[in-house]
XYZ file of C-alpha atoms in Angstrom:
271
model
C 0.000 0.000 0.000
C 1.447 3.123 -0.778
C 2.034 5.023 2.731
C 2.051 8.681 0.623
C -1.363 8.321 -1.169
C -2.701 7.468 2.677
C -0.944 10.290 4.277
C -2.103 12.667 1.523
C -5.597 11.237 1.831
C -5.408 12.192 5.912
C -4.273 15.651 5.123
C -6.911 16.533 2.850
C -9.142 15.449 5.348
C -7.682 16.730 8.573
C -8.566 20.274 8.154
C -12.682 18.851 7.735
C -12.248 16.901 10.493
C -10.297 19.503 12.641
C -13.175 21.842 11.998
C -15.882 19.678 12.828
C -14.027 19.389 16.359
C -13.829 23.491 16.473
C -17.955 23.373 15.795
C -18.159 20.341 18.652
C -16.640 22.316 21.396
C -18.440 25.641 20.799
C -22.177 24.235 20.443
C -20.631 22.609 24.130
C -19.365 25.715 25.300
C -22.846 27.513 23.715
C -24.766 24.859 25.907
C -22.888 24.641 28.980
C -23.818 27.452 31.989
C -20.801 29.231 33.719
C -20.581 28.565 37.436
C -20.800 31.098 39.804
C -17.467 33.456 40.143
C -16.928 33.572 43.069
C -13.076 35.380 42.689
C -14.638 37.668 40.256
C -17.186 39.243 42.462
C -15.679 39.063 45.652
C -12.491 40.824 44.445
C -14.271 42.785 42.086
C -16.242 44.510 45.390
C -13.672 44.305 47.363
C -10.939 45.849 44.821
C -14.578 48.919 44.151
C -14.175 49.611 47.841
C -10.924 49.726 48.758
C -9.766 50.893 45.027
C -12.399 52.949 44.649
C -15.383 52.496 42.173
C -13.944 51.198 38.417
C -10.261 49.839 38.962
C -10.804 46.280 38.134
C -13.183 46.685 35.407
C -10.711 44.979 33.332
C -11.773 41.729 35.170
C -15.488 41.704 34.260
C -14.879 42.134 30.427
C -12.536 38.871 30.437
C -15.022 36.775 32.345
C -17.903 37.685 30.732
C -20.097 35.182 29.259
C -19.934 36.639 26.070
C -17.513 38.678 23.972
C -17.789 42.194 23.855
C -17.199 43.961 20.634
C -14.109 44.725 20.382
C -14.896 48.415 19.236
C -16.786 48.823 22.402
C -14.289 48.229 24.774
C -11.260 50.523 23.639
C -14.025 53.340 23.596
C -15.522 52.265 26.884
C -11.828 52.205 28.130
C -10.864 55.491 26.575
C -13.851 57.321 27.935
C -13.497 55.413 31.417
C -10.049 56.525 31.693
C -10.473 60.675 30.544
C -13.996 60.598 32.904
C -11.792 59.159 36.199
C -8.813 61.887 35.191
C -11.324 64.616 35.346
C -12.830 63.155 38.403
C -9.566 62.907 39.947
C -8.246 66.440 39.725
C -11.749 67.981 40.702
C -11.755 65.413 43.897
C -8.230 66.099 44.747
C -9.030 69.671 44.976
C -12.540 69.469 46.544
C -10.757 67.359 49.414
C -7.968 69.855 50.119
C -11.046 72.739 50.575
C -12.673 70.603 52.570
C -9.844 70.782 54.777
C -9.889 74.437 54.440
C -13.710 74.362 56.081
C -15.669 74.155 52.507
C -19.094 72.651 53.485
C -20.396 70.188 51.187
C -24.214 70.548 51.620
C -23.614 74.013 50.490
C -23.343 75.011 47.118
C -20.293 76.269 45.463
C -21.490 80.022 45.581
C -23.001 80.058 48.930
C -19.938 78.480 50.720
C -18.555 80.908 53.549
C -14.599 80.225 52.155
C -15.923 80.673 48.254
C -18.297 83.781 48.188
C -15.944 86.140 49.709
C -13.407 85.332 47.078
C -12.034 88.802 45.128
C -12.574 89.215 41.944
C -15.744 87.141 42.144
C -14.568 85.756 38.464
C -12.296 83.441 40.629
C -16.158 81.581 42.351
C -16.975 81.129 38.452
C -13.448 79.600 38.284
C -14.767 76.830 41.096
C -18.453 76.587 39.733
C -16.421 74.975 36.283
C -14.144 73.194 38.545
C -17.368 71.742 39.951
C -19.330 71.188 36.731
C -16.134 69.028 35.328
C -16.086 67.062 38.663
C -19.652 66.154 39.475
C -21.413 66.412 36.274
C -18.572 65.731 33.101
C -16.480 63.529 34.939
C -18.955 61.522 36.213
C -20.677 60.835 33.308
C -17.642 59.722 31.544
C -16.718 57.262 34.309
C -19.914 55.857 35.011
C -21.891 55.614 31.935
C -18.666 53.035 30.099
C -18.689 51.372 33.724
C -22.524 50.415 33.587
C -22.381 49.704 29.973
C -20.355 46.891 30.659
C -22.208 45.598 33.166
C -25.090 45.613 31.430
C -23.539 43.351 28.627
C -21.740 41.392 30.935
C -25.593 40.785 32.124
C -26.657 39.902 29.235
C -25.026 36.834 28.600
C -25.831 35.337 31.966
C -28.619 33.079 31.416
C -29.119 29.987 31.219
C -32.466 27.203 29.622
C -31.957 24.600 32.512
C -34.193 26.525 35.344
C -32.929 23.967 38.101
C -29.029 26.220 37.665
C -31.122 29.282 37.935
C -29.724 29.477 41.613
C -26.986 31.267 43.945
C -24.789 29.437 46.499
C -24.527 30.766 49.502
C -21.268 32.837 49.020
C -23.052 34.719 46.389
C -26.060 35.486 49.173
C -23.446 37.120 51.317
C -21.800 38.895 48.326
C -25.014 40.606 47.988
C -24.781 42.838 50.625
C -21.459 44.706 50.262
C -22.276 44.756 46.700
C -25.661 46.182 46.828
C -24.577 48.696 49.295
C -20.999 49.764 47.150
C -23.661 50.702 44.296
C -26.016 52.826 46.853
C -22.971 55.099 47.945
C -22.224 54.886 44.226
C -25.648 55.861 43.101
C -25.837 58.530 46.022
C -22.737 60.046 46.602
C -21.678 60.075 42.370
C -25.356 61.349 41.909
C -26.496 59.268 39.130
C -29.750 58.113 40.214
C -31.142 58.337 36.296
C -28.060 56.182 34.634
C -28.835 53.481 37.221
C -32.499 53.221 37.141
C -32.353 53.330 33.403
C -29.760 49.896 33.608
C -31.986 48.096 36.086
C -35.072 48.688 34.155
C -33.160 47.661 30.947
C -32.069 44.629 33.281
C -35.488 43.736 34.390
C -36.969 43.868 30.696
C -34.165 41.877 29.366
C -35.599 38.726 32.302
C -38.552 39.264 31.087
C -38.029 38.918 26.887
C -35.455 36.429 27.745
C -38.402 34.435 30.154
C -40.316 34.318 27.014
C -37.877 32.293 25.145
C -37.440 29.671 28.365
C -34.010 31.383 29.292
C -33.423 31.987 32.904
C -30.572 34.099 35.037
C -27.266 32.243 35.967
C -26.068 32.409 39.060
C -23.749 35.565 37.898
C -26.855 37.232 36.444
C -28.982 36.519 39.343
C -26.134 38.147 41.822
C -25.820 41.421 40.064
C -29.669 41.308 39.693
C -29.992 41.202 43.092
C -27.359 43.349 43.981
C -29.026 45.977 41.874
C -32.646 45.600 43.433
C -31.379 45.574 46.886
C -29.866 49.011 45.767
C -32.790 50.525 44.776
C -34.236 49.306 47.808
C -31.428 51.480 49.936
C -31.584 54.717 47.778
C -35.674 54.644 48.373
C -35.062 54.454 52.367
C -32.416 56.809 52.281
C -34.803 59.336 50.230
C -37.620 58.760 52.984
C -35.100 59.220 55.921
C -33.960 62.705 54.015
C -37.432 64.240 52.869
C -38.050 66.482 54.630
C -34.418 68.009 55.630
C -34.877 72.107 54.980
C -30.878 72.334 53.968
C -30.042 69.310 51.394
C -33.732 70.101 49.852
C -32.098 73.443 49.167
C -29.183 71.958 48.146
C -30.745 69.079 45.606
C -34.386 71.279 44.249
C -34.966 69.190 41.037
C -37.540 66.285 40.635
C -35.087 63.472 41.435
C -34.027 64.132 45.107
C -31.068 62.013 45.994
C -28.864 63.245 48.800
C -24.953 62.629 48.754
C -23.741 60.930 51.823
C -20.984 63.608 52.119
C -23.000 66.660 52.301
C -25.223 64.899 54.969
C -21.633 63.885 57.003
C -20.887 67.945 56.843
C -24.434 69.049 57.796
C -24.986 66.762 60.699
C -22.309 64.299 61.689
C -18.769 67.277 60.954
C -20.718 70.424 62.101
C -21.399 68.258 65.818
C -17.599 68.285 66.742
């Protein structure tokens, strides 16, 4: 038998049968459910609260259950990175007039250390200083930030409905997690970009229910994490209704407090 014709015959097949294993492994890997990641989220809150929020948002785009366009994430990054240097500078500064006896449930104009400032051009100088802070820079930190989890969301379900569960790690994960993204919501005052990404969340359950696809246990934890969220923003609302000062300080519809101008009005001003 001639051993050439047989190895040319096994070469000529090899790349058919090499790509009917590449098509075997991904309708397995399309099937399969990811297990709960547990590293993932209990670094990834721990790393948000010690790091502050967004510093190891490179870990949630390479365990995400699906891959991101690649398009999406050197823009996401780009605009991450440019929103936390703005919010850096303005926060570096706001802390050092802090020190200096700038009260934070005040606004910029009415602050005792800002409106006596000569020429009064100089408050306008701090008013821009604020705008980039609280409004640009946070807008261009959190809105890549919640993209991503959103998409990271959406590839966490699963059709088995008996792996539709959390272990108990993930219950007590919860917690921290849910209350990181309170002080989050509060204190980087983006009450709007949040409820906007759970509702988008909660419609997504409910189109993907329709089709007999249920939340992993990664979907169900930053489901969960998200509802008990809203859950502390509404309480912290009631508790701050009716304060006279921070009503002042926050008059539009949406009335969300900042943690930090409540520690200056009535925890800083007591000592």
């Amino acid at each position: 038998m001639n051993t050439n014709l047989i190895h040319h015959e096994d070469t000529r097949w090899s790349p058919l049968l090499q790509s009917g294993r590449h098509s075997a492994i991904k309708a397995d890997e399309a099937a399969g459910t990811a297990p709960f990641h547990l590293d993932l989220w209990f670094y990834f809150t721990l790393q948000n609260w010690i790091l502050d929020f967004g510093r190891p948002i490179a870990m949630l785009m390479e365990r995400s259950p699906r891959t991101l366009p690649r398009a999406m994430i050197y823009l996401s990054i780009i605009t991450f990175v440019m929103g936390a240097s703005i919010h850096l500078v303005g926060d570096s500064v706001n802390h050092r007039l802090l020190f200096s006896g700038y009260q934070h449930h005040l606004s910029v104009r009415e602050n005792p250390i800002i409106r006596n400032l000569k020429p009064e051009t100089l408050i306008d100088s701090f008013e821009l200083l604020y705008y980039y802070d609280e409004y640009l820079g946070h807008s261009m930190w959190y809105i890549p930030f919640f993209l991503i989890l959103f998409m990271y969301f959406s590839g966490c379900f699963t059709p088995t409905k008996a792996e539709s569960s959390m272990p108990g790690a993930a219950l007590l994960l919860v917690v921290p997690s849910g209350l990181y993204y309170w002080y989050l919501v509060t204190e980087g005052q983006i009450f709007i970009l949040f409820i906007f990404t759970f509702f988008a969340m909660l419609a997504l359950v409910l189109h993907q229910k329709r089709k007999c696809l249920f939340l992993d246990s990664n979907g169900l934890f930053l489901f969960y994490s998200f509802a008990l969220t809203l859950l502390l923003v509404a309480l912290w609302v009631a508790w701050l209704w009716n304060d006279p000062v921070l009503r002042k300080k926050y008059p539009g519809v949406i009335y969300v407090p900042e943690p930090w101008a409540f520690y200056t009005l009535h925890v800083s001003s007591r000592h």
